[in-house]
mmCIF file of N, CA and C in Angstrom:
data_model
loop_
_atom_site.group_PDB
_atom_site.id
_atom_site.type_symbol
_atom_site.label_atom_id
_atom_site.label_comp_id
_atom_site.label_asym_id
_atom_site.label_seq_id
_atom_site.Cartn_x
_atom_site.Cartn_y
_atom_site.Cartn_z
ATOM 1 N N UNK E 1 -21.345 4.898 -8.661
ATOM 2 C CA UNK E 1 -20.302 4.718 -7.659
ATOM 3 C C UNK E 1 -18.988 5.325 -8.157
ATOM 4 N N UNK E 2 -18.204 5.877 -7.502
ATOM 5 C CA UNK E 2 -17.094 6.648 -7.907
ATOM 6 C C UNK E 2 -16.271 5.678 -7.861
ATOM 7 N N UNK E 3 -14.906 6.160 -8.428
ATOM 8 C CA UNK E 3 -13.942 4.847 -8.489
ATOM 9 C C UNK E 3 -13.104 5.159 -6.843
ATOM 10 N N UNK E 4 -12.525 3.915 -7.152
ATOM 11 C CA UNK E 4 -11.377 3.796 -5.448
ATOM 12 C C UNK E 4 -10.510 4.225 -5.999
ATOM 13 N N UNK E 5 -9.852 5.095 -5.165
ATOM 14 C CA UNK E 5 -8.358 5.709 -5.502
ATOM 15 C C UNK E 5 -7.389 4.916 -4.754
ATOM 16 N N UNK E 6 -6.455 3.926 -5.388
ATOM 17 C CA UNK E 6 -5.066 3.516 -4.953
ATOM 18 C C UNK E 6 -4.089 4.298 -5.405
ATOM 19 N N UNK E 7 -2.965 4.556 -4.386
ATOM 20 C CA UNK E 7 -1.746 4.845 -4.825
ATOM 21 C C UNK E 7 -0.468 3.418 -4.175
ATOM 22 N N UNK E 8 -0.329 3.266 -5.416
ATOM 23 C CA UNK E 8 0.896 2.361 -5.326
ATOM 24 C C UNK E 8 2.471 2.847 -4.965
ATOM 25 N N UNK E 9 2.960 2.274 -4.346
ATOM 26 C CA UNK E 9 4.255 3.116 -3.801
ATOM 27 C C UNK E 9 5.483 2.012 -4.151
ATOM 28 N N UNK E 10 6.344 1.550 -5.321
ATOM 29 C CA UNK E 10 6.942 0.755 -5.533
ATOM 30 C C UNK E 10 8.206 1.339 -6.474
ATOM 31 N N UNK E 11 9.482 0.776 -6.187
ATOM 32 C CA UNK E 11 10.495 1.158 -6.532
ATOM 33 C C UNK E 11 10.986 0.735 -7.958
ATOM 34 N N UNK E 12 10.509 -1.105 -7.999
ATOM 35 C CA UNK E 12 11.178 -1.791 -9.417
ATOM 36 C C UNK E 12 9.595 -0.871 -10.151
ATOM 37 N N UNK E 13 10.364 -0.490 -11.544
ATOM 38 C CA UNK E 13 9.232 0.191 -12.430
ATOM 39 C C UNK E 13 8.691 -1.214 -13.059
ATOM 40 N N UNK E 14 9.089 -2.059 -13.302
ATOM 41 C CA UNK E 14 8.006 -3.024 -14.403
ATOM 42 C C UNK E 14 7.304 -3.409 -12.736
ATOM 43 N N UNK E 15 7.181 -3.600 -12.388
ATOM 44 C CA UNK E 15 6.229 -4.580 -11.347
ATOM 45 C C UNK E 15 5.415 -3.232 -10.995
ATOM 46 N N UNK E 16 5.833 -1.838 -10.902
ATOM 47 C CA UNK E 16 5.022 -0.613 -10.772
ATOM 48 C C UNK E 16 3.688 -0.726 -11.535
ATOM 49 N N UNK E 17 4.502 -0.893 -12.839
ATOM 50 C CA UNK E 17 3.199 -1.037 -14.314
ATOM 51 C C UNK E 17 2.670 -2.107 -14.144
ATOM 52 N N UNK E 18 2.935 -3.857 -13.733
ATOM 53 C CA UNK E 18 1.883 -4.740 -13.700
ATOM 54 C C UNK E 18 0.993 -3.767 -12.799
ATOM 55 N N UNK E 19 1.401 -3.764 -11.495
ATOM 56 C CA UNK E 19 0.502 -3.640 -10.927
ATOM 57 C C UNK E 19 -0.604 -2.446 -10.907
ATOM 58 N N UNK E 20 -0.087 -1.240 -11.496
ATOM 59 C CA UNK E 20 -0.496 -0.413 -12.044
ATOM 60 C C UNK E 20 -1.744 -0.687 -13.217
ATOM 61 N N UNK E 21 -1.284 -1.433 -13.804
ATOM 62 C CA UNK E 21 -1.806 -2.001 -14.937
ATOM 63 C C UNK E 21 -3.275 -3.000 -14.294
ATOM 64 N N UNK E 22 -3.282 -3.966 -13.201
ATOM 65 C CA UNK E 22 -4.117 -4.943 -13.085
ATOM 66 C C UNK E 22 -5.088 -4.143 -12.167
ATOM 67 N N UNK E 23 -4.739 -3.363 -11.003
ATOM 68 C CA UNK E 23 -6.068 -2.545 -10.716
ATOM 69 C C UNK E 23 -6.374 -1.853 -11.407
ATOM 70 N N UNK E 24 -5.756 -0.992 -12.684
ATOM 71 C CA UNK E 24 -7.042 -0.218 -13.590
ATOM 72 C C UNK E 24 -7.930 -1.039 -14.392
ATOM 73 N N UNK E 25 -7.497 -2.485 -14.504
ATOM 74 C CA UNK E 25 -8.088 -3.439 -14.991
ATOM 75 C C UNK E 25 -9.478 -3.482 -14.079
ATOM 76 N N UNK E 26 -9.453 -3.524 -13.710
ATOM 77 C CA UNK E 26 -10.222 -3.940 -12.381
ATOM 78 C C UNK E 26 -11.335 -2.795 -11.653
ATOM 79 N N UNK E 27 -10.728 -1.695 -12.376
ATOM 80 C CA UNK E 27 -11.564 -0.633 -12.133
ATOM 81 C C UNK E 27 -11.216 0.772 -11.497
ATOM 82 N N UNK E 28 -10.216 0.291 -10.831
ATOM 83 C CA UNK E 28 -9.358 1.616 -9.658
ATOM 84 C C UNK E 28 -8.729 2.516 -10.187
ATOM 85 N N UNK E 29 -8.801 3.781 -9.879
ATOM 86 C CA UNK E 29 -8.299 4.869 -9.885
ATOM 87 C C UNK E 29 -6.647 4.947 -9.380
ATOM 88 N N UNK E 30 -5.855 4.553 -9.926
ATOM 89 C CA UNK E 30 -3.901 4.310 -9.723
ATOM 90 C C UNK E 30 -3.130 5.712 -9.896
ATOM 91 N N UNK E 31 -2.862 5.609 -8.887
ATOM 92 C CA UNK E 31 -1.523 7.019 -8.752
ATOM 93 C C UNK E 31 0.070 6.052 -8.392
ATOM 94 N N UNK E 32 0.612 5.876 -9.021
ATOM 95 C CA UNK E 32 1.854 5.318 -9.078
ATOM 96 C C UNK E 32 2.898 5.664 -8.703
ATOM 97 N N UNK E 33 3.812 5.862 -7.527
ATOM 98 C CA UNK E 33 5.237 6.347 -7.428
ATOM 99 C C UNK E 33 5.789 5.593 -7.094
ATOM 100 N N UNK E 34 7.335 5.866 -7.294
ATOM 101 C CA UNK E 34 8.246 5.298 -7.130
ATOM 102 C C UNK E 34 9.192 5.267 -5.692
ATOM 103 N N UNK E 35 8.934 6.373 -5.194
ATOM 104 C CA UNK E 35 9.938 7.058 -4.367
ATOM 105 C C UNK E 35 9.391 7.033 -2.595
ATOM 106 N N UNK E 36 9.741 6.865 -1.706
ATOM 107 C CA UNK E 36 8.946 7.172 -0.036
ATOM 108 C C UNK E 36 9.014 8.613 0.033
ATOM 109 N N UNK E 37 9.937 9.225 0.006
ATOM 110 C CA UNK E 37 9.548 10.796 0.158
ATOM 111 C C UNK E 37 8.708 11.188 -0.508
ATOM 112 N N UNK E 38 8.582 10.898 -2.044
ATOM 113 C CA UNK E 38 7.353 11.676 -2.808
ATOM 114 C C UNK E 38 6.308 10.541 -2.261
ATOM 115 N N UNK E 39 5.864 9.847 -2.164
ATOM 116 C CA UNK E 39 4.909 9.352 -1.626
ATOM 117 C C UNK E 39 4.145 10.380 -0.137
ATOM 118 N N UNK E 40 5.545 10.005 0.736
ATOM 119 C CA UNK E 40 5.227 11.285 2.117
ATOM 120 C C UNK E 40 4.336 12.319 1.376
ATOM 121 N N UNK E 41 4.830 13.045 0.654
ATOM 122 C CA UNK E 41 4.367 14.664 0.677
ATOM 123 C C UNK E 41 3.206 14.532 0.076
ATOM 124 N N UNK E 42 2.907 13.519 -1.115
ATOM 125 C CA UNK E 42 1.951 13.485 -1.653
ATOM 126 C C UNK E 42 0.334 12.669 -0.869
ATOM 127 N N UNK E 43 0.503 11.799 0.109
ATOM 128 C CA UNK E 43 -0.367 11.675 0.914
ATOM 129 C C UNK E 43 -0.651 13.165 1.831
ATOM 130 N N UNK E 44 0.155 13.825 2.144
ATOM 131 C CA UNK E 44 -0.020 15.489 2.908
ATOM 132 C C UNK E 44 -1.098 16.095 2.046
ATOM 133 N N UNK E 45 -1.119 15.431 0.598
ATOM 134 C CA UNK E 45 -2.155 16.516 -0.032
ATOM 135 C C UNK E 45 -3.297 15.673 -0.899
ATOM 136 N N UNK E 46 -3.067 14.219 -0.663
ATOM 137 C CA UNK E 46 -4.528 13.203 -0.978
ATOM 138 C C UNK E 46 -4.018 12.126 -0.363
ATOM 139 N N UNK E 47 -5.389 11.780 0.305
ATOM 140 C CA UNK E 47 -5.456 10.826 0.988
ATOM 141 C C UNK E 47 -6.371 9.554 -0.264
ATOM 142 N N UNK E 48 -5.365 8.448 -0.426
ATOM 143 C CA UNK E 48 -6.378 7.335 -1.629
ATOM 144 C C UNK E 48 -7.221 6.668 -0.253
ATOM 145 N N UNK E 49 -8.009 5.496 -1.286
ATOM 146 C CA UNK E 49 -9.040 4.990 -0.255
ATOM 147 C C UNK E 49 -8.127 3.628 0.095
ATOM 148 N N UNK E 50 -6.891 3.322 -0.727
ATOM 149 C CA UNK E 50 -5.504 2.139 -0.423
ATOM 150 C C UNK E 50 -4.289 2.896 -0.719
ATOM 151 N N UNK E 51 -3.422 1.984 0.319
ATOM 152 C CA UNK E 51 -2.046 2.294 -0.406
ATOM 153 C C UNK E 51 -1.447 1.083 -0.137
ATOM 154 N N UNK E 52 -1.020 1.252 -1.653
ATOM 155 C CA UNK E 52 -0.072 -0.975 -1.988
ATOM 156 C C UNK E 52 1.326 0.023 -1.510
ATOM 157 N N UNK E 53 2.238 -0.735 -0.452
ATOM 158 C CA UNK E 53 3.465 -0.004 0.102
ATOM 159 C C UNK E 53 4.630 -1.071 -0.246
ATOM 160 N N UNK E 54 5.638 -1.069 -0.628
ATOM 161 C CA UNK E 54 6.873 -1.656 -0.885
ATOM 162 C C UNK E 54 7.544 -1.246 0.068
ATOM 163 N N UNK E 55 8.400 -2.569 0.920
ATOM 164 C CA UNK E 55 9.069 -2.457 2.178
ATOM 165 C C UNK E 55 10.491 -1.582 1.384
ATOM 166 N N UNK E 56 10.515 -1.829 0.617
ATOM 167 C CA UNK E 56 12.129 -1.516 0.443
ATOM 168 C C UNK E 56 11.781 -0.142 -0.857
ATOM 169 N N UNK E 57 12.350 0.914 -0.295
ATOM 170 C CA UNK E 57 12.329 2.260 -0.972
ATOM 171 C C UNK E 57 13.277 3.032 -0.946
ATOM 172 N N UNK E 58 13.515 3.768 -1.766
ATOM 173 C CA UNK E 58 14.049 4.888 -2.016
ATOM 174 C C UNK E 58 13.909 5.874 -1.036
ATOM 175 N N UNK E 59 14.435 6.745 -0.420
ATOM 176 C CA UNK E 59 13.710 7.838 0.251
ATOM 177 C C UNK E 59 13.682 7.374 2.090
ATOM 178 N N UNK E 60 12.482 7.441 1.685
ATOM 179 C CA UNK E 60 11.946 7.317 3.360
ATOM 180 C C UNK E 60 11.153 5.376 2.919
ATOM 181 N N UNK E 61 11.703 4.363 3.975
ATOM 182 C CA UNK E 61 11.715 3.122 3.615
ATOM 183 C C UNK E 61 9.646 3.022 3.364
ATOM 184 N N UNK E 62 9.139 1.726 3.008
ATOM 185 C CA UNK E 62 7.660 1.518 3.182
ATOM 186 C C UNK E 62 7.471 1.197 4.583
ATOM 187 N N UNK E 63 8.339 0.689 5.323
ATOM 188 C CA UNK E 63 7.957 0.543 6.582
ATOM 189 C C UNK E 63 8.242 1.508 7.531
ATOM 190 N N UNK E 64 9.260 2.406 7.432
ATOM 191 C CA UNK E 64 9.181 3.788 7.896
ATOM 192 C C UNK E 64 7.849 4.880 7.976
ATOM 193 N N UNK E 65 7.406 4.993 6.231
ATOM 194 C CA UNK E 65 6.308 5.637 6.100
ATOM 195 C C UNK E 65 5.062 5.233 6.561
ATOM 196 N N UNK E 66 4.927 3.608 6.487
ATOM 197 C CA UNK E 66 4.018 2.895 7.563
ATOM 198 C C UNK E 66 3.701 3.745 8.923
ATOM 199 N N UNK E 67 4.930 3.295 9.644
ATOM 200 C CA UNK E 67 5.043 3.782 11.247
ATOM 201 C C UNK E 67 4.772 5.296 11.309
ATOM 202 N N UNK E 68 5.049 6.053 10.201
ATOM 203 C CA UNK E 68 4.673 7.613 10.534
ATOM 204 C C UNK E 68 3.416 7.671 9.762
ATOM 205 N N UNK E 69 2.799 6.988 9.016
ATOM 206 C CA UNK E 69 1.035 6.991 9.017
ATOM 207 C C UNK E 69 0.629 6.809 10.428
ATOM 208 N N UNK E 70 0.962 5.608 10.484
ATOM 209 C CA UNK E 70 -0.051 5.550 11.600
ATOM 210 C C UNK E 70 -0.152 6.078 12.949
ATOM 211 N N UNK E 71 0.945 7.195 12.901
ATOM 212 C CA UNK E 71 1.233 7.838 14.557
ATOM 213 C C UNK E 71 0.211 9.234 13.822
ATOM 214 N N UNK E 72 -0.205 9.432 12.641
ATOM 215 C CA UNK E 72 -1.015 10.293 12.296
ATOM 216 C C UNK E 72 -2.693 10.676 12.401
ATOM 217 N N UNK E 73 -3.508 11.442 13.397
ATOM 218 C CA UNK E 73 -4.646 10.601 13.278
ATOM 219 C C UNK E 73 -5.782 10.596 11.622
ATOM 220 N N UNK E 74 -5.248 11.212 10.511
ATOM 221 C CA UNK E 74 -5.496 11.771 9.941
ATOM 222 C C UNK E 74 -5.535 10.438 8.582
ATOM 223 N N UNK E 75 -3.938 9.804 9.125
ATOM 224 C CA UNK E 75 -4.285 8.708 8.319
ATOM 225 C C UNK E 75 -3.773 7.208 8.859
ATOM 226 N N UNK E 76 -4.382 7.454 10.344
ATOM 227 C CA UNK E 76 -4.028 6.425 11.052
ATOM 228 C C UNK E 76 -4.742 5.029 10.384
ATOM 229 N N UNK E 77 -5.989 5.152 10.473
ATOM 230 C CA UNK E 77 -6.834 4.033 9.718
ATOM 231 C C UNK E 77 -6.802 4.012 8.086
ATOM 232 N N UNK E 78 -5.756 4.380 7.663
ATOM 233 C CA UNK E 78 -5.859 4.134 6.151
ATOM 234 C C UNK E 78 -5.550 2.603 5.509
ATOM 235 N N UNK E 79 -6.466 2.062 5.079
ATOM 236 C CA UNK E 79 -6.693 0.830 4.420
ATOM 237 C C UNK E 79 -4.928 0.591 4.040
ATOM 238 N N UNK E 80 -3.875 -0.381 4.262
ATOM 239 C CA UNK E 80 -2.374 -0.278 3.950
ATOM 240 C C UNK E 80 -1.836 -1.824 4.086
ATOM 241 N N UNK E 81 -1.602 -2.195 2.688
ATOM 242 C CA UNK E 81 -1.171 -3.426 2.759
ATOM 243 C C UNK E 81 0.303 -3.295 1.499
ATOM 244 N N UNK E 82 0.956 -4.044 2.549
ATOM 245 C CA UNK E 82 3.020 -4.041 2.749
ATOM 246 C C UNK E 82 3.387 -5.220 1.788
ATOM 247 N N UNK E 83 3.705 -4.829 1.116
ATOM 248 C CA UNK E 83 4.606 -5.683 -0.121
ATOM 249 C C UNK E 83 6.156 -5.844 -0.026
ATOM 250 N N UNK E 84 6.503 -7.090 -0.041
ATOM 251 C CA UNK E 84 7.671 -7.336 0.944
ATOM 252 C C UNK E 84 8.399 -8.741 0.124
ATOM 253 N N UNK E 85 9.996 -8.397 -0.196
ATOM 254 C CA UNK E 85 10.109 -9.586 -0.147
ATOM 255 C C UNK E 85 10.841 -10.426 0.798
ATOM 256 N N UNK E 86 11.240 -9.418 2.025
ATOM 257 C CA UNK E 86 11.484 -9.727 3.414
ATOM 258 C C UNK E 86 10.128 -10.800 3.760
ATOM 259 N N UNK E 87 10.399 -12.439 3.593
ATOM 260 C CA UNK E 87 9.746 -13.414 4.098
ATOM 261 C C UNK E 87 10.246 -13.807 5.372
ATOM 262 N N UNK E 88 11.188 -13.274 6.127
ATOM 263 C CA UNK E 88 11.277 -13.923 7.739
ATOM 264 C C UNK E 88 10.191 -13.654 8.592
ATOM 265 N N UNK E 89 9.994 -14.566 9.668
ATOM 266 C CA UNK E 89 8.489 -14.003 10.416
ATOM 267 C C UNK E 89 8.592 -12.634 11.258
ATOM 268 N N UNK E 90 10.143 -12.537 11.153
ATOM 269 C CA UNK E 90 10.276 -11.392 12.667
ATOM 270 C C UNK E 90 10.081 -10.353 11.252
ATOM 271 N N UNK E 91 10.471 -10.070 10.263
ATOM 272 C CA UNK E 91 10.335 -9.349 9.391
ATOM 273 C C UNK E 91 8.561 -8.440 9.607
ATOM 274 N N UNK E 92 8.062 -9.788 8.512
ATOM 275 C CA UNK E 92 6.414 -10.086 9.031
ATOM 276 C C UNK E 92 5.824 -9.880 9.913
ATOM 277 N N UNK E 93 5.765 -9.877 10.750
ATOM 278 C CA UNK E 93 5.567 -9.388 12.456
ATOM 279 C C UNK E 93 6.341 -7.603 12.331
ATOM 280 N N UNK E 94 7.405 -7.470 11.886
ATOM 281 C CA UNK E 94 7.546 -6.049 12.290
ATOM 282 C C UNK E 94 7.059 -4.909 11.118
ATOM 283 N N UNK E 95 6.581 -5.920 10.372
ATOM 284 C CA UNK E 95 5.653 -5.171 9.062
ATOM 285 C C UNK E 95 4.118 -4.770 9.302
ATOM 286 N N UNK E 96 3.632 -5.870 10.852
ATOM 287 C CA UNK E 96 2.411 -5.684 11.602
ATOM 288 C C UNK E 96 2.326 -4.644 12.150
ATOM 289 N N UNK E 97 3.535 -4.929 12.839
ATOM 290 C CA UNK E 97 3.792 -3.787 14.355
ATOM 291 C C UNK E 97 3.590 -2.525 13.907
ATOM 292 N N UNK E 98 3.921 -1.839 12.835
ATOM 293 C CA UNK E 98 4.413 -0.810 11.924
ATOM 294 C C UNK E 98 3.223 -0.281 11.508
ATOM 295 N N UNK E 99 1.953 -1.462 11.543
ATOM 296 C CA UNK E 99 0.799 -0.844 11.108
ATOM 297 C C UNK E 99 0.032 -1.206 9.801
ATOM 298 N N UNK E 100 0.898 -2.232 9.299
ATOM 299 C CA UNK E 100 0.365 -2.906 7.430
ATOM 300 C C UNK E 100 -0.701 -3.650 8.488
ATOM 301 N N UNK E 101 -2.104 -3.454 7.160
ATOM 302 C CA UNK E 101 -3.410 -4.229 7.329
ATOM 303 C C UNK E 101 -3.025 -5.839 6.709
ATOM 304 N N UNK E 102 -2.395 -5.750 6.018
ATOM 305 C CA UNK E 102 -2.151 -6.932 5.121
ATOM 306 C C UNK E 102 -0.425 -7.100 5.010
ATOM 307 N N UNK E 103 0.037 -7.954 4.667
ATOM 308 C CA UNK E 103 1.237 -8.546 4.253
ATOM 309 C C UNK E 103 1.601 -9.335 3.269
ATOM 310 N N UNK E 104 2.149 -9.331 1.975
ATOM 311 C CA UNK E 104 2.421 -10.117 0.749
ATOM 312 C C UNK E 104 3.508 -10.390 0.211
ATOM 313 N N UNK E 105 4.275 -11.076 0.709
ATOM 314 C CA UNK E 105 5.336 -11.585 0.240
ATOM 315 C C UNK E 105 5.623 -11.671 -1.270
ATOM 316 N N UNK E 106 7.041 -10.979 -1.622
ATOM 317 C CA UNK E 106 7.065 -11.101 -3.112
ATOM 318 C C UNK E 106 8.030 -12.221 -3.592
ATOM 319 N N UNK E 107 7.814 -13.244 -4.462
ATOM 320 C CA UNK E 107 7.053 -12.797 -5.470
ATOM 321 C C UNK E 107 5.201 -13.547 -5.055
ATOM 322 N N UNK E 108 4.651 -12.679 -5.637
ATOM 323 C CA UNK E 108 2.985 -13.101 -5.172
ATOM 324 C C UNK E 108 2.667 -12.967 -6.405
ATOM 325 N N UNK E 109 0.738 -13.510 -6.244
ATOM 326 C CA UNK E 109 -0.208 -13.630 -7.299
ATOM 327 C C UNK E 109 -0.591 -12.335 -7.232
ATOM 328 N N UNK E 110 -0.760 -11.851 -8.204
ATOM 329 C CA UNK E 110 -1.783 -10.625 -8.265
ATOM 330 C C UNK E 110 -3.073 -10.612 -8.307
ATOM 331 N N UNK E 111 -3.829 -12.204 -8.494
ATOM 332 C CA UNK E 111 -4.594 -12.632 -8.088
ATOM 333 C C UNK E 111 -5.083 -12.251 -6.960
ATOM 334 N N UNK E 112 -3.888 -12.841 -6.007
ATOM 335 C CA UNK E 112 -4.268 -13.086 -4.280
ATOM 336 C C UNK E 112 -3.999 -11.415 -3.851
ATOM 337 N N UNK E 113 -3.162 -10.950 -4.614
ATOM 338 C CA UNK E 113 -2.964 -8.810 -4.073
ATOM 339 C C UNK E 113 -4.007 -8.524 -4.409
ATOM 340 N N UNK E 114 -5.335 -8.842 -5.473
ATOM 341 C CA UNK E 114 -6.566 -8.310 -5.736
ATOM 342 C C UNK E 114 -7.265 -8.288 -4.539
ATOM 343 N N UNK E 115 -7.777 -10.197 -3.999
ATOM 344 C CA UNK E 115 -8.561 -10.178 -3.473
ATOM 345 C C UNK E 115 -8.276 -10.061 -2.117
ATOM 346 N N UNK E 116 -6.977 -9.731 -1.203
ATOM 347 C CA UNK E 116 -6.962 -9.067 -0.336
ATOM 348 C C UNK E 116 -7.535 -7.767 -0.313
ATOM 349 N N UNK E 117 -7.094 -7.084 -1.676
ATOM 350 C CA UNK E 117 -7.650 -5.338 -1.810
ATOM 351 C C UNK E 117 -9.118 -5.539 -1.507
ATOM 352 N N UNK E 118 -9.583 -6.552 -2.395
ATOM 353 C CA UNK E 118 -11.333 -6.110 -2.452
ATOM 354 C C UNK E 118 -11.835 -6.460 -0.813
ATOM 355 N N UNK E 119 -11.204 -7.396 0.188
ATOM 356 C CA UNK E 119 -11.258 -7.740 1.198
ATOM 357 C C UNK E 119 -11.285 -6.401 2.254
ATOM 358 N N UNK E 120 -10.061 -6.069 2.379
ATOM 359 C CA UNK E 120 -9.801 -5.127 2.995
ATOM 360 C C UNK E 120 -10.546 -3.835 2.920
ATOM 361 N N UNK E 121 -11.176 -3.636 1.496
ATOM 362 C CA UNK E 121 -11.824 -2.352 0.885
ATOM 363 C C UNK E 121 -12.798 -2.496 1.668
ATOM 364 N N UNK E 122 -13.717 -4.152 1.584
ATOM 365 C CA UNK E 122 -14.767 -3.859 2.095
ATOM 366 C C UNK E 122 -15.040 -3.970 3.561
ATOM 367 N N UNK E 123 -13.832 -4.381 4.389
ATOM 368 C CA UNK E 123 -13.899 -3.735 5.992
ATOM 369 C C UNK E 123 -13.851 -2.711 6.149
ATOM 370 N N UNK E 124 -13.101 -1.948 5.182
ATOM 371 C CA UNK E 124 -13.052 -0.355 5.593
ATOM 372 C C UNK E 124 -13.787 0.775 4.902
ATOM 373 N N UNK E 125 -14.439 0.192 3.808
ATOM 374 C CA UNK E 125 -15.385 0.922 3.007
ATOM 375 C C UNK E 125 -16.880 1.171 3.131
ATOM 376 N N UNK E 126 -17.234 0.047 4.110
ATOM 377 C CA UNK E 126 -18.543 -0.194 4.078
ATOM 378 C C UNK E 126 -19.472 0.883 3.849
ATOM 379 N N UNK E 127 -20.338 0.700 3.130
ATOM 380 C CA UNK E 127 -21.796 1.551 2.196
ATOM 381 C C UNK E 127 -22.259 2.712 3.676
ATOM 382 N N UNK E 128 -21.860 2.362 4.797
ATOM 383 C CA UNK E 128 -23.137 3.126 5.705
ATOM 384 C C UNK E 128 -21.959 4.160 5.989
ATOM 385 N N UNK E 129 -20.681 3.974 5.774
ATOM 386 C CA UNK E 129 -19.604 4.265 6.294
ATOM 387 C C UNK E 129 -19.500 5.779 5.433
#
């Protein structure tokens, strides 16, 4: 089985490296940036099989780049769960609207960011697929 390619898209660098750090634990293939614009250009030229998105960015915001995935058909259905420490519900709700599969309020378990991933992987990964 080949590995899953995540790219993580997060601004604070130590929480980049946990998390960086706990899916290669785990087995995944991690492309790490920091930035929404380099993120943009770099989905233009690989598509991962996740992308962990941070609402608040540099560049072009995570929920910006959200809303212009998904008007894409190319990477409309891309597996995309929104890391946020915007906890209001209208927040939450406009982190839906935007197109996140998932929602995780920070600070979170990386525990519970795993087993959403493996969750989500396997609605959208499935073997026949």
């Amino acid at each position: 089985m080949m590995a899953i390619d995540v790219m993580i898209v997060e601004d604070d660098a130590a929480l980049l490296e946990l998390l960086r750090y706990n899916y290669e634990k785990c087995g995944y293939h991690v492309e790490a940036i920091a930035h929404g614009d380099v993120a943009q250009e770099r989905l233009k030229q690989h598509l991962p099989d996740l992308l962990v998105l941070d609402w608040m960015l540099p560049g072009v915001s995570g929920v910006e780049l959200c809303r212009r995935l998904r008007q894409k058909p190319r990477t409309r259905a891309l597996p995309l769960i929104m890391l946020s420490a915007r906890r209001d519900g209208s927040d939450i709700r406009r982190g839906f609207q935007n197109g996140a599969d998932a929602y995780i309020v920070k600070p979170f378990s990386i525990t519970e960011l795993l087993a959403r991933t493996q969750a989500l992987l396997q609605r959208t990964h499935s073997p026949e697929g």
